[in-house]
């Protein structure tokens, strides 16, 4: 994973066909996605239950880009090695998930993964300042974690702007997770985000038998975001 601030689209497989993950992943990658986002939920830290390490290991051979695993679980530390061994490229833990986030980030890097730090909508960025040298990615939740398809929380735009200023020239991605559409993508890209997680906005209307729709959706989100940053060719 070489670092760039170019816009990256990371479809969330939470919105894919659960019975057909391999084909869904091959389809979105063929249609131009940059990363594949895996939402891990434990029914404890967030009110939903999704995937574990065996699922990540099963889909890893199908992912040729970046496997971006978002751990919405608490505690995190006992599971880091399992998700790393399952093939995660990026492992993101929540600031709110435990009292020793510095140790968690150390453990993620120690397991050979890029370390991500996620922030819920109600969490400020003051605590992030002392963790910047420990992280490769900061994920700003623009919905409350737990379910796909929620409405975008606009108060997070200013958070991203302040976070981008705090990061400065450090090679840290800013990822946005929640409510990304062609309307909200440009708002976040203009604020300083470079990784956009999109679930229903990518998968809606398409299927493995009609994957061109995925490509149209991915390109539309990318165009909208790039237009807001002046990056369009």
Tab-separated table of C-alpha atoms in Angstrom:
chain	number	residue	atom	x	y	z
A	1	UNK	CA	0.000	0.000	0.000
A	2	UNK	CA	1.745	3.133	-1.191
A	3	UNK	CA	0.394	6.355	0.313
A	4	UNK	CA	-1.439	8.884	-1.845
A	5	UNK	CA	-4.157	11.431	-1.150
A	6	UNK	CA	-6.048	10.569	-4.338
A	7	UNK	CA	-9.709	9.660	-3.832
A	8	UNK	CA	-10.227	5.980	-3.049
A	9	UNK	CA	-13.626	4.275	-3.144
A	10	UNK	CA	-14.044	1.433	-0.628
A	11	UNK	CA	-17.327	-0.452	-1.104
A	12	UNK	CA	-18.657	-2.018	2.082
A	13	UNK	CA	-19.518	-5.681	1.612
A	14	UNK	CA	-22.183	-5.229	4.278
A	15	UNK	CA	-24.341	-4.175	1.306
A	16	UNK	CA	-23.265	-7.056	-0.945
A	17	UNK	CA	-24.979	-10.417	-1.501
A	18	UNK	CA	-23.859	-12.436	1.533
A	19	UNK	CA	-24.300	-15.725	-0.361
A	20	UNK	CA	-21.979	-14.586	-3.139
A	21	UNK	CA	-19.115	-12.644	-1.551
A	22	UNK	CA	-16.357	-13.964	-3.801
A	23	UNK	CA	-18.144	-13.003	-6.996
A	24	UNK	CA	-19.293	-9.676	-5.530
A	25	UNK	CA	-15.732	-8.740	-4.596
A	26	UNK	CA	-14.375	-9.716	-8.003
A	27	UNK	CA	-17.129	-7.647	-9.604
A	28	UNK	CA	-16.525	-4.442	-7.653
A	29	UNK	CA	-12.771	-4.692	-8.196
A	30	UNK	CA	-13.247	-5.269	-11.923
A	31	UNK	CA	-15.505	-2.214	-11.952
A	32	UNK	CA	-12.871	0.038	-10.426
A	33	UNK	CA	-13.077	0.092	-6.632
A	34	UNK	CA	-9.822	0.820	-4.786
A	35	UNK	CA	-10.304	-0.932	-1.432
A	36	UNK	CA	-12.745	-3.524	-0.070
A	37	UNK	CA	-14.251	-2.530	3.289
A	38	UNK	CA	-15.268	-5.233	5.794
A	39	UNK	CA	-17.481	-4.119	8.695
A	40	UNK	CA	-16.912	-6.342	11.733
A	41	UNK	CA	-19.607	-5.915	14.412
A	42	UNK	CA	-19.946	-7.811	17.678
A	43	UNK	CA	-23.495	-7.138	18.907
A	44	UNK	CA	-21.913	-5.565	22.002
A	45	UNK	CA	-19.949	-2.452	21.025
A	46	UNK	CA	-22.522	-1.859	18.264
A	47	UNK	CA	-26.094	-3.195	17.962
A	48	UNK	CA	-25.471	-5.641	15.135
A	49	UNK	CA	-23.567	-8.870	14.505
A	50	UNK	CA	-21.685	-9.454	11.258
A	51	UNK	CA	-18.367	-11.080	10.375
A	52	UNK	CA	-15.420	-12.752	12.091
A	53	UNK	CA	-11.908	-13.842	11.131
A	54	UNK	CA	-13.038	-16.999	9.256
A	55	UNK	CA	-15.122	-14.887	6.863
A	56	UNK	CA	-12.181	-12.536	6.313
A	57	UNK	CA	-9.908	-15.499	5.594
A	58	UNK	CA	-12.463	-16.933	3.163
A	59	UNK	CA	-12.777	-13.746	1.103
A	60	UNK	CA	-9.089	-12.771	1.235
A	61	UNK	CA	-8.124	-14.783	-1.888
A	62	UNK	CA	-10.733	-12.861	-3.878
A	63	UNK	CA	-9.398	-9.426	-2.881
A	64	UNK	CA	-6.621	-8.124	-5.128
A	65	UNK	CA	-6.735	-4.509	-3.885
A	66	UNK	CA	-6.756	-3.597	-0.173
A	67	UNK	CA	-8.647	-5.483	2.532
A	68	UNK	CA	-9.833	-2.742	4.891
A	69	UNK	CA	-11.203	-4.307	8.090
A	70	UNK	CA	-13.161	-2.052	10.456
A	71	UNK	CA	-13.398	-3.554	13.944
A	72	UNK	CA	-16.546	-2.291	15.644
A	73	UNK	CA	-15.873	-4.592	18.577
A	74	UNK	CA	-14.899	-4.360	22.233
A	75	UNK	CA	-12.549	-5.594	23.498
A	76	UNK	CA	-10.306	-5.387	20.424
A	77	UNK	CA	-6.887	-6.642	21.497
A	78	UNK	CA	-7.702	-10.385	21.847
A	79	UNK	CA	-8.784	-10.520	18.188
A	80	UNK	CA	-6.060	-8.506	16.454
A	81	UNK	CA	-3.831	-11.460	15.596
A	82	UNK	CA	-6.742	-13.484	14.222
A	83	UNK	CA	-7.830	-10.731	11.847
A	84	UNK	CA	-4.223	-10.048	10.833
A	85	UNK	CA	-3.723	-13.744	10.068
A	86	UNK	CA	-6.975	-13.700	8.090
A	87	UNK	CA	-5.303	-11.249	5.715
A	88	UNK	CA	-6.338	-7.731	6.713
A	89	UNK	CA	-4.188	-5.006	5.166
A	90	UNK	CA	-5.719	-2.287	7.349
A	91	UNK	CA	-7.149	-2.964	10.816
A	92	UNK	CA	-9.165	-0.129	12.311
A	93	UNK	CA	-10.130	-0.012	15.991
A	94	UNK	CA	-12.408	2.489	17.722
A	95	UNK	CA	-11.034	5.107	20.093
A	96	UNK	CA	-14.087	4.398	22.258
A	97	UNK	CA	-13.656	0.600	22.365
A	98	UNK	CA	-11.205	0.413	25.251
A	99	UNK	CA	-9.074	2.361	27.720
A	100	UNK	CA	-5.693	1.622	26.105
A	101	UNK	CA	-6.004	2.621	22.462
A	102	UNK	CA	-2.259	3.366	22.191
A	103	UNK	CA	-1.522	-0.269	23.097
A	104	UNK	CA	-4.138	-1.462	20.601
A	105	UNK	CA	-2.573	0.553	17.774
A	106	UNK	CA	0.867	-0.789	18.700
A	107	UNK	CA	-0.505	-4.330	18.582
A	108	UNK	CA	-2.095	-3.782	15.155
A	109	UNK	CA	1.176	-2.567	13.686
A	110	UNK	CA	3.018	-5.316	15.504
A	111	UNK	CA	0.778	-7.843	13.746
A	112	UNK	CA	1.886	-6.463	10.389
A	113	UNK	CA	-1.168	-4.393	9.484
A	114	UNK	CA	-1.683	-0.713	8.841
A	115	UNK	CA	-3.292	0.805	11.940
A	116	UNK	CA	-6.579	2.644	11.703
A	117	UNK	CA	-8.331	4.683	14.399
A	118	UNK	CA	-12.107	5.179	14.181
A	119	UNK	CA	-14.116	7.969	15.822
A	120	UNK	CA	-17.840	7.873	16.499
A	121	UNK	CA	-19.905	10.963	15.611
A	122	UNK	CA	-20.027	12.090	19.266
A	123	UNK	CA	-16.252	11.814	19.771
A	124	UNK	CA	-13.984	14.835	19.488
A	125	UNK	CA	-10.471	14.866	18.040
A	126	UNK	CA	-8.462	16.127	21.043
A	127	UNK	CA	-7.301	12.624	21.999
A	128	UNK	CA	-6.141	11.952	18.428
A	129	UNK	CA	-3.285	14.436	18.668
A	130	UNK	CA	-1.198	12.124	20.869
A	131	UNK	CA	-1.820	9.143	18.583
A	132	UNK	CA	-0.867	10.592	15.205
A	133	UNK	CA	2.503	8.851	15.102
A	134	UNK	CA	0.739	5.520	15.754
A	135	UNK	CA	-1.833	5.595	12.952
A	136	UNK	CA	-1.935	5.138	9.194
A	137	UNK	CA	-5.630	5.961	8.854
A	138	UNK	CA	-8.314	7.820	10.793
A	139	UNK	CA	-11.893	6.768	10.105
A	140	UNK	CA	-14.541	9.376	10.846
A	141	UNK	CA	-17.963	7.835	11.320
A	142	UNK	CA	-20.611	9.977	9.663
A	143	UNK	CA	-23.387	7.744	11.010
A	144	UNK	CA	-23.648	5.986	14.348
A	145	UNK	CA	-22.017	2.581	13.798
A	146	UNK	CA	-24.070	-0.568	13.698
A	147	UNK	CA	-26.198	-0.516	10.560
A	148	UNK	CA	-25.871	0.377	6.897
A	149	UNK	CA	-28.145	2.775	5.059
A	150	UNK	CA	-28.280	5.524	7.692
A	151	UNK	CA	-28.430	9.240	6.986
A	152	UNK	CA	-25.220	11.257	6.892
A	153	UNK	CA	-24.463	13.424	9.964
A	154	UNK	CA	-23.368	16.815	8.630
A	155	UNK	CA	-21.684	17.972	11.847
A	156	UNK	CA	-18.777	15.669	10.965
A	157	UNK	CA	-17.661	17.875	8.064
A	158	UNK	CA	-16.042	20.389	10.410
A	159	UNK	CA	-14.448	17.533	12.376
A	160	UNK	CA	-12.759	16.300	9.195
A	161	UNK	CA	-11.506	19.796	8.343
A	162	UNK	CA	-9.927	20.151	11.783
A	163	UNK	CA	-8.515	16.652	11.601
A	164	UNK	CA	-6.947	17.335	8.209
A	165	UNK	CA	-5.258	20.464	9.617
A	166	UNK	CA	-4.003	18.472	12.616
A	167	UNK	CA	-2.533	15.742	10.387
A	168	UNK	CA	-0.552	18.221	8.306
A	169	UNK	CA	1.904	16.454	6.002
A	170	UNK	CA	1.852	13.123	7.855
A	171	UNK	CA	1.017	10.140	5.598
A	172	UNK	CA	-2.323	9.431	7.270
A	173	UNK	CA	-5.474	8.605	5.314
A	174	UNK	CA	-8.784	10.149	6.355
A	175	UNK	CA	-11.579	7.657	5.756
A	176	UNK	CA	-15.292	8.449	5.870
A	177	UNK	CA	-17.751	5.721	6.794
A	178	UNK	CA	-21.486	6.280	6.653
A	179	UNK	CA	-24.021	7.860	4.324
A	180	UNK	CA	-21.631	8.429	1.423
A	181	UNK	CA	-23.453	9.289	-1.807
A	182	UNK	CA	-22.753	11.501	-4.813
A	183	UNK	CA	-24.155	14.364	-2.699
A	184	UNK	CA	-22.049	13.802	0.439
A	185	UNK	CA	-18.819	12.548	-1.159
A	186	UNK	CA	-17.812	16.012	-2.419
A	187	UNK	CA	-18.439	17.547	1.010
A	188	UNK	CA	-16.018	15.111	2.639
A	189	UNK	CA	-13.426	15.246	-0.129
A	190	UNK	CA	-13.378	19.041	0.076
A	191	UNK	CA	-12.933	18.769	3.854
A	192	UNK	CA	-9.844	16.581	3.394
A	193	UNK	CA	-10.959	12.951	3.210
A	194	UNK	CA	-9.395	10.570	0.691
A	195	UNK	CA	-11.006	7.164	1.434
A	196	UNK	CA	-14.783	6.984	0.987
A	197	UNK	CA	-16.636	3.922	2.263
A	198	UNK	CA	-19.905	3.368	0.418
A	199	UNK	CA	-22.322	0.487	0.802
A	200	UNK	CA	-25.757	0.912	-0.705
A	201	UNK	CA	-24.502	3.753	-2.919
A	202	UNK	CA	-22.232	1.273	-4.736
A	203	UNK	CA	-24.295	-1.923	-4.681
A	204	UNK	CA	-27.776	-0.454	-5.269
A	205	UNK	CA	-29.262	-1.544	-8.568
A	206	UNK	CA	-26.463	-3.929	-9.531
A	207	UNK	CA	-25.596	-7.590	-9.098
A	208	UNK	CA	-22.882	-10.042	-10.097
A	209	UNK	CA	-24.975	-10.651	-13.219
A	210	UNK	CA	-25.227	-6.912	-13.873
A	211	UNK	CA	-21.938	-5.528	-12.496
A	212	UNK	CA	-21.810	-2.544	-14.813
A	213	UNK	CA	-24.124	-0.724	-12.406
A	214	UNK	CA	-21.457	-1.092	-9.706
A	215	UNK	CA	-18.977	0.586	-12.027
A	216	UNK	CA	-21.373	3.422	-12.820
A	217	UNK	CA	-21.992	3.990	-9.106
A	218	UNK	CA	-18.271	3.903	-8.227
A	219	UNK	CA	-17.379	6.312	-11.046
A	220	UNK	CA	-20.190	8.691	-10.090
A	221	UNK	CA	-19.003	8.887	-6.463
A	222	UNK	CA	-15.388	9.322	-7.570
A	223	UNK	CA	-16.261	12.065	-10.086
A	224	UNK	CA	-18.285	13.962	-7.489
A	225	UNK	CA	-15.468	13.768	-4.928
A	226	UNK	CA	-12.710	14.663	-7.387
A	227	UNK	CA	-14.680	17.623	-8.711
A	228	UNK	CA	-14.748	19.024	-5.172
A	229	UNK	CA	-10.947	18.803	-4.867
A	230	UNK	CA	-10.117	20.029	-8.349
A	231	UNK	CA	-8.489	16.671	-9.107
A	232	UNK	CA	-10.482	15.843	-12.196
A	233	UNK	CA	-8.538	15.492	-15.423
